[in-house]
Amino acid sequence: MGCFRILERMMKNTYDTKDIIFALATPWGSSALAVIRVSGEGCIATLGQTFSRSEALSKSASHTLVHGVLLDVSTKQPIDEVVLAVFRDGRGYTGEESVEITCHGSRAGIESIFGVLKELGMRSAAPGEFTFRAFMRGRMDLTQAEAVMEIVSAQSQLGHSLALGRLEGNLFSLIEEIKQQVLEAMSIVEVQLDYAEDEIVENTNFPFAIVEGAQQRIETLLSTYAIGKLYGEGAKVVLAGATNAGKSTLFNLLLKEDRSIVSEVHGTTRDFIESKTVLEGIPIRLYDTAGLRDSFDAVEQEGIRRTHRLLEEADLILLLLDGTEHDDQSIDLYGELITDPRCIIVWNKTDLTTRKPRTGSFPLSAKRGEGFKALREEMLSRLRHEIQRPDGQDLVIESARQRTELIRAHEALTKVLELAHGDIPLDIIAVEMGESLDALGSLTGEVASADILEKIFSGFCVGK
Ligand SMILES: Nc1nc2c(ncn2[C@@H]2O[C@H](COP(=O)(O)OP(=O)(O)OP(=O)(O)O)[C@@H](O)[C@H]2O)c(=O)[nH]1
Ligand SMILES: [Mg+2]
């Protein structure tokens, strides 16, 4: 099915692949330089209509730079001094003729250039439209297209480098190899089918080892999802505890900055505060929350409600107990949390007390930093608890969509093996093999539906 159906649908919607499209590839705002991408057949000649060095541009080779001035279409007044990077013969990012305009980075200047491009008959690109074109022209498969977005949104160096491996096509190559294994098994089954229609499969002739090998490789890949998700998407860490327990002090210590207000007044933090940090390559969204207590203040009650909502979504909770508080009021308030497997209990203010820390808790002086190293190690080990990187496996998946397709392929192969062990007719087994190939094909975009493609590409940023 594939491309034709997809194209038909896409062309009815926003992505008309014949138009010349443009978009800003750098952020909006004031900067020394900005880059505007232009793509589509004929875009070089079209730009030449309003460029001071149109002859140099028309004669330029692919992958060269042409310096000149972009002119107003009707008045021919200068709009901006630019450098054009020229990509001919389908050698641009999109797999078609393209130009990247490096211009000055003021909003007003960029808007003027957009005006010129529109007057030349070009249109602004929809989100993900450049990468969509690259996919449609076979310059990349769907795993690489997704890697583009994963790279753009990477929050840590490790997340970035894992996505880079996928962009280089490592995942695509591995999926192709697995597909070849399934195809090989299928061809063996089909030969037997030709010779022995309606006959029962002889177990000894069934390519068990090949199917098991393919299944094993899928399993290994699936086991990397937790790593990809952790280093790509990151984790939500919520600080909770009674008022005055030292949550904001620990929050600032984790961030290494005075971000949240610390004071001896109970109920200082009234609404949650969110900040980002990176812990050994893991992107962390860290939340300081309103301390729990029975409050009659409407604003504080709302803050406490929000704390509860955050706690539900947390990957890791640091529950702070004030080591100097003898009545341990917070234990009643957080009764269920104490046994929650996501929870690390922190016994704070050790510098003020000689009381024995609660069993299983981590003693800390958030003010002085004593005990912080051990707490940090515990946080890391909890966050990584599911993660075991298979030996020699550099390839990691991060996308939930890819994981779903791998599970589908794996389940189909499990069924294949069960059926083959049960002496089921070969034609029924072949159907399940087809199902696993279909899942692998969807993963790389070979047989992806228009709906899936729209969902993926519309989640991209404009300019990519
Ligand atoms: N001596 C000592 N004081 C601490 C420690 N941690 C926090 N404090 C003090 O305890 C008081 C409360 O600290 P915060 O960090 O504001 O407490 P909180 O849990 O955010 O309080 P609320 O925002 O009111 O819920 C401040 O005066 C801090 O300086 C510690 O480890 N040792
Ligand atoms: Mg606070």
XYZ file of C-alpha atoms and ligand atoms in Angstrom:
497
model
C 0.000 0.000 0.000
C 2.185 2.635 1.392
C 3.339 5.620 -0.443
C 0.551 6.131 -2.942
C -2.240 6.097 -0.372
C -0.228 8.245 1.979
C 0.619 10.801 -0.678
C -2.962 11.003 -1.825
C -4.125 11.716 1.691
C -1.313 14.106 2.498
C -1.841 16.070 -0.682
C -5.463 16.623 0.254
C -4.259 18.073 3.517
C -1.401 20.420 4.238
C 1.532 18.616 2.686
C 1.399 19.357 -1.045
C 4.780 18.064 -2.065
C 4.972 20.103 -5.288
C 5.017 23.508 -3.607
C 8.210 25.333 -2.786
C 8.199 25.635 0.984
C 10.178 27.715 3.472
C 10.630 27.975 7.233
C 12.926 29.459 9.799
C 15.275 26.719 11.019
C 16.659 28.759 13.945
C 14.653 30.197 16.865
C 12.615 33.394 16.536
C 14.295 36.270 18.320
C 17.311 38.508 17.986
C 20.505 36.729 17.050
C 23.583 37.457 14.968
C 22.450 35.130 12.212
C 19.383 33.086 11.297
C 18.839 30.307 8.766
C 15.781 30.048 6.547
C 15.279 26.780 4.718
C 13.750 26.715 1.239
C 12.913 23.487 -0.565
C 11.195 22.390 -3.763
C 12.007 21.916 -7.432
C 12.860 25.222 -9.095
C 13.580 27.062 -5.857
C 17.098 28.137 -6.948
C 15.887 29.790 -10.155
C 12.931 31.337 -8.319
C 15.205 32.922 -5.707
C 17.472 34.113 -8.544
C 14.644 36.402 -9.732
C 15.254 38.662 -6.772
C 18.920 38.147 -5.882
C 21.727 40.648 -6.637
C 24.026 37.937 -8.055
C 21.478 35.894 -9.932
C 23.988 34.736 -12.563
C 26.435 33.470 -9.938
C 23.541 31.691 -8.275
C 22.323 30.054 -11.476
C 25.846 28.814 -12.262
C 26.638 27.665 -8.719
C 27.427 24.019 -8.137
C 25.652 21.939 -5.536
C 26.981 22.274 -1.977
C 28.488 25.713 -2.526
C 27.847 29.097 -0.939
C 26.775 32.188 -2.860
C 27.065 35.584 -1.211
C 24.790 38.441 -2.301
C 21.832 40.646 -1.461
C 18.216 39.590 -1.436
C 16.076 42.241 -3.150
C 12.493 43.380 -2.868
C 10.532 41.717 -5.679
C 8.999 44.890 -7.147
C 11.225 47.800 -6.030
C 14.510 45.811 -6.184
C 15.590 47.588 -3.000
C 17.963 45.559 -0.766
C 16.218 43.455 1.876
C 19.221 41.767 3.504
C 22.762 40.668 2.814
C 22.692 36.886 2.784
C 24.680 33.735 2.058
C 22.846 31.048 0.109
C 23.861 27.399 0.596
C 22.867 25.627 -2.600
C 21.800 21.965 -2.822
C 21.028 20.715 -6.322
C 19.765 17.488 -7.907
C 17.828 16.227 -4.948
C 20.823 16.462 -2.646
C 19.201 18.686 -0.025
C 17.914 17.402 3.313
C 14.479 16.860 1.763
C 15.809 14.879 -1.175
C 14.918 17.727 -3.511
C 16.489 20.985 -4.702
C 17.006 23.239 -1.665
C 18.588 26.475 -0.497
C 19.479 27.510 3.024
C 19.491 31.274 3.417
C 21.780 32.566 6.150
C 20.580 36.081 6.953
C 20.793 38.521 9.862
C 18.818 37.373 12.864
C 16.345 40.176 13.592
C 12.636 39.403 13.627
C 11.881 42.360 11.337
C 14.525 41.270 8.824
C 13.290 37.681 8.822
C 9.695 38.808 8.326
C 10.789 40.935 5.325
C 12.503 37.918 3.772
C 9.380 35.815 4.383
C 7.422 38.535 2.549
C 9.763 38.224 -0.449
C 9.501 34.427 -0.486
C 5.688 34.597 -0.399
C 5.669 37.089 -3.257
C 7.776 34.619 -5.215
C 4.938 32.089 -4.821
C 6.463 29.995 -2.041
C 4.504 29.011 1.071
C 5.443 28.491 4.714
C 6.115 24.895 5.641
C 3.877 22.961 8.013
C 5.473 21.317 11.082
C 7.685 18.409 10.042
C 7.148 19.047 6.337
C 10.865 19.055 5.435
C 11.424 15.717 7.129
C 8.185 14.372 5.635
C 9.541 15.151 2.169
C 12.836 13.465 3.042
C 10.882 10.394 4.139
C 8.665 10.361 1.045
C 11.714 10.619 -1.204
C 13.361 7.698 0.535
C 16.185 9.719 2.078
C 15.296 8.314 5.456
C 13.008 5.743 6.977
C 10.541 6.411 9.761
C 12.984 5.512 12.549
C 15.425 8.104 11.201
C 12.658 10.689 10.865
C 11.717 10.113 14.485
C 15.396 10.340 15.450
C 15.488 13.831 13.901
C 12.876 14.993 16.391
C 14.490 13.073 19.218
C 17.780 14.868 18.509
C 16.149 18.273 18.301
C 14.431 17.741 21.646
C 17.310 15.919 23.388
C 17.777 17.159 26.937
C 21.116 15.576 27.737
C 24.303 14.751 25.851
C 23.700 11.045 26.240
C 20.111 11.324 24.942
C 21.503 13.279 22.011
C 24.179 10.731 21.161
C 21.738 7.794 21.400
C 19.361 9.569 19.002
C 22.270 10.332 16.674
C 22.933 6.595 16.297
C 19.331 6.094 15.225
C 19.562 9.018 12.790
C 22.555 7.384 11.155
C 20.259 4.469 10.354
C 21.519 1.915 12.896
C 18.011 1.006 13.990
C 16.780 0.805 10.421
C 19.634 -1.580 9.477
C 18.949 -3.815 12.447
C 15.224 -4.006 11.660
C 16.070 -4.835 8.042
C 18.325 -7.670 9.225
C 15.575 -9.059 11.453
C 13.134 -8.796 8.559
C 15.536 -10.757 6.362
C 15.655 -13.502 8.992
C 11.856 -13.721 9.073
C 11.734 -13.680 5.268
C 14.265 -16.493 5.130
C 12.158 -18.582 7.510
C 9.080 -17.720 5.491
C 10.653 -18.788 2.227
C 11.567 -22.162 3.746
C 7.970 -22.571 4.899
C 6.620 -21.518 1.514
C 8.755 -24.053 -0.353
C 7.322 -26.750 1.883
C 3.842 -25.383 1.286
C 4.293 -25.675 -2.486
C 5.273 -29.298 -2.236
C 2.941 -30.448 0.450
C -0.336 -28.582 0.282
C -2.590 -29.248 3.245
C -0.016 -31.470 4.780
C 1.034 -31.163 8.365
C 4.399 -29.601 9.014
C 7.198 -31.870 10.041
C 8.723 -30.263 13.118
C 12.178 -31.206 11.968
C 11.809 -29.166 8.776
C 10.608 -26.023 10.448
C 13.268 -23.277 10.713
C 12.966 -22.942 14.480
C 16.470 -21.563 14.966
C 15.976 -18.734 12.483
C 12.663 -17.640 14.005
C 14.061 -17.874 17.526
C 17.087 -15.829 16.464
C 14.860 -13.062 15.077
C 12.749 -13.131 18.205
C 15.815 -12.868 20.425
C 17.043 -9.790 18.577
C 13.647 -8.125 18.983
C 13.717 -8.948 22.695
C 17.150 -7.366 23.103
C 15.967 -4.230 21.365
C 12.803 -4.067 23.460
C 14.850 -4.300 26.632
C 16.548 -1.010 25.710
C 13.300 0.984 25.765
C 13.584 1.820 29.467
C 17.053 3.297 28.832
C 15.902 5.292 25.818
C 12.891 6.636 27.683
C 14.919 7.598 30.738
C 17.694 9.386 28.842
C 15.347 10.837 26.213
C 12.204 11.844 28.043
C 13.760 11.992 31.500
C 12.130 11.527 34.893
C 9.820 13.487 37.156
C 11.208 13.843 40.677
C 8.924 15.360 43.330
C 10.025 16.669 46.736
C 7.334 16.208 49.347
C 6.984 16.423 53.099
C 5.501 18.460 55.906
C 5.937 22.215 55.970
C 9.374 23.366 57.099
C 10.939 19.891 56.537
C 13.554 21.410 54.206
C 12.125 20.617 50.761
C 13.059 23.959 49.233
C 16.541 23.727 50.753
C 17.072 20.321 49.128
C 15.503 21.556 45.871
C 18.100 24.349 45.708
C 20.887 21.922 46.589
C 19.899 19.592 43.747
C 19.757 22.516 41.323
C 22.913 24.119 42.709
C 21.113 27.492 42.769
C 18.849 29.528 45.030
C 15.716 28.942 43.014
C 13.086 28.361 45.711
C 12.480 30.568 48.770
C 13.722 29.023 52.008
C 12.479 30.286 55.364
C 11.655 29.062 58.853
C 8.023 30.102 58.326
C 5.797 27.035 57.836
C 3.971 27.093 54.499
C 6.543 29.197 52.634
C 6.116 27.299 49.363
C 2.443 27.706 48.452
C 2.421 26.392 44.880
C 4.776 23.928 43.243
C 7.946 25.147 41.527
C 9.351 23.255 38.561
C 12.914 23.292 37.324
C 15.097 21.188 35.059
C 18.434 19.629 35.777
C 20.517 16.703 34.533
C 21.681 13.882 36.805
C 24.453 11.795 35.210
C 22.925 12.254 31.760
C 19.329 11.749 32.923
C 17.126 14.808 32.280
C 15.219 15.531 35.481
C 12.128 17.638 35.950
C 12.344 18.544 39.614
C 9.360 19.791 41.642
C 9.401 21.611 44.975
C 5.927 21.435 46.470
C 3.720 23.029 49.100
C 4.272 21.207 52.379
C 1.439 19.063 53.629
C -0.462 20.111 56.697
C -4.082 20.565 57.706
C -4.710 24.055 56.468
C -7.819 26.231 56.390
C -6.265 28.682 53.990
C -7.928 28.268 50.547
C -4.766 29.128 48.612
C -2.672 26.709 50.628
C -5.312 23.985 50.244
C -5.133 24.415 46.460
C -1.323 24.158 46.671
C -1.653 20.919 48.636
C -4.128 19.548 46.061
C -1.552 20.263 43.368
C 1.107 18.481 45.408
C -1.082 15.360 45.419
C -1.565 15.547 41.654
C 2.188 15.784 41.117
C 2.791 12.862 43.441
C 0.523 10.655 41.314
C 2.606 11.330 38.200
C 6.039 11.181 39.850
C 8.712 8.671 38.807
C 10.565 9.276 42.055
C 9.473 10.927 45.303
C 11.821 12.352 47.915
C 9.803 12.371 51.110
C 11.438 14.665 53.655
C 11.015 14.097 57.360
C 12.234 16.743 59.774
C 14.586 14.859 62.097
C 14.002 17.425 64.845
C 10.200 16.949 64.877
C 9.348 14.504 67.637
C 5.709 13.924 66.779
C 6.498 12.913 63.165
C 3.289 14.561 61.992
C 4.355 14.102 58.389
C 4.168 10.309 58.712
C 0.389 10.535 59.297
C -0.031 12.961 56.439
C 1.938 10.830 54.013
C 0.921 7.441 55.381
C 0.638 5.678 52.024
C 3.697 7.325 50.565
C 6.019 5.815 53.139
C 5.531 2.377 51.562
C 5.313 3.605 47.958
C 8.119 1.929 45.952
C 8.799 5.266 44.213
C 9.579 6.895 47.528
C 12.975 7.636 49.120
C 12.603 8.741 52.734
C 15.003 11.512 53.662
C 15.752 12.201 57.345
C 16.663 15.894 57.216
C 18.361 18.361 59.597
C 20.824 15.812 61.000
C 23.057 18.726 62.026
C 20.409 19.791 64.566
C 19.614 16.472 66.165
C 21.228 13.362 67.574
C 18.034 11.317 67.181
C 18.481 7.998 65.412
C 17.243 8.286 61.829
C 14.116 6.343 60.896
C 14.914 2.839 59.621
C 15.501 2.777 55.881
C 15.739 6.559 55.602
C 18.634 8.598 54.223
C 20.145 10.968 56.794
C 20.791 14.418 55.357
C 21.637 17.920 56.291
C 20.219 19.803 53.325
C 21.668 22.982 54.792
C 25.243 21.697 55.004
C 25.141 19.087 52.225
C 26.118 16.224 54.552
C 24.640 12.933 53.308
C 23.853 14.442 49.917
C 26.246 12.178 47.991
C 24.614 8.982 49.294
C 21.151 10.386 48.561
C 22.163 11.275 45.018
C 23.528 7.745 44.472
C 20.273 6.280 45.744
C 18.263 8.524 43.395
C 20.362 7.356 40.447
C 20.097 3.706 41.350
C 16.303 3.983 41.756
C 15.933 5.771 38.435
C 18.051 3.181 36.689
C 16.522 0.203 38.456
C 14.808 -1.237 35.381
C 17.744 -0.589 33.195
C 20.113 -3.221 32.072
C 21.896 -2.436 28.914
C 22.442 -5.699 27.048
C 26.112 -6.452 26.448
C 27.510 -4.836 23.333
C 24.168 -3.204 22.522
C 24.731 0.425 21.557
C 21.384 0.792 19.929
C 18.563 1.995 22.105
C 14.929 2.732 21.296
C 13.083 5.661 22.807
C 9.808 5.852 20.900
C 6.642 4.284 22.341
C 5.427 3.717 18.791
C 8.518 1.702 17.895
C 8.125 -0.312 21.081
C 4.488 -1.149 20.229
C 5.462 -2.412 16.768
C 8.315 -4.480 18.212
C 5.933 -6.051 20.723
C 3.508 -6.855 17.887
C 6.308 -8.483 15.864
C 7.500 -10.392 18.918
C 4.021 -11.677 19.740
C 3.497 -12.833 16.170
C 6.780 -14.779 16.266
C 5.836 -16.326 19.624
C 2.627 -17.518 17.981
C 4.600 -18.841 15.000
C 6.748 -20.952 17.315
C 3.760 -22.186 19.323
C 1.908 -23.190 16.177
C 4.964 -24.888 14.708
C 5.484 -26.875 17.908
C 1.825 -27.829 17.758
C 2.009 -29.242 14.217
C -0.430 -26.680 12.832
C -0.722 -26.415 8.980
C 2.018 -24.295 7.455
C -0.302 -21.826 5.749
C -1.635 -20.713 9.124
C 1.920 -20.282 10.403
C 2.790 -18.240 7.315
C -0.019 -15.791 8.175
C 1.563 -15.091 11.571
C 4.959 -14.630 9.950
C 3.323 -12.086 7.659
C 1.961 -10.309 10.721
C 5.456 -9.963 12.202
C 6.770 -8.616 8.882
C 3.911 -6.148 8.790
C 4.806 -4.866 12.274
C 8.477 -4.491 11.340
C 7.474 -2.754 8.102
C 5.300 -0.308 10.052
C 8.199 0.404 12.349
C 10.404 1.626 9.513
C 7.520 3.279 7.675
C 7.494 0.886 4.726
C 3.817 0.124 5.306
C 2.843 2.924 7.678
C -0.673 4.303 7.379
C -1.403 7.934 6.620
C -2.836 8.385 10.105
C 0.377 7.256 11.746
C 2.479 9.468 9.493
C 0.311 12.488 10.160
C 0.562 11.867 13.867
C 4.340 11.593 13.756
C 5.119 14.516 11.473
C 2.582 16.939 12.881
C 4.402 16.601 16.231
C 7.573 18.062 14.691
C 8.658 21.649 14.993
C 8.342 23.967 11.998
C 11.575 24.095 10.008
C 12.392 20.412 10.540
N 19.935 23.337 60.421
C 19.271 22.981 59.337
N 18.284 23.720 58.887
C 17.619 23.331 57.785
C 17.968 22.167 57.064
N 17.144 22.051 55.999
C 16.326 23.132 56.060
N 16.590 23.904 57.124
C 15.929 25.115 57.565
O 14.575 24.797 57.819
C 13.731 25.903 57.439
C 12.707 25.410 56.430
O 13.356 25.065 55.249
P 12.636 25.057 53.839
O 13.587 24.493 52.849
O 12.063 26.399 53.524
O 11.454 24.039 54.153
P 10.234 23.598 53.216
O 10.033 22.152 53.440
O 10.427 24.056 51.850
O 9.040 24.397 53.916
P 7.641 24.880 53.279
O 7.917 25.563 51.979
O 7.120 25.800 54.312
O 6.778 23.681 53.115
C 14.678 26.973 56.899
O 14.962 27.883 57.919
C 15.915 26.194 56.514
O 17.099 26.974 56.549
C 19.058 21.395 57.573
O 19.448 20.350 57.025
N 19.663 21.847 58.705
Mg 9.383 25.325 50.661
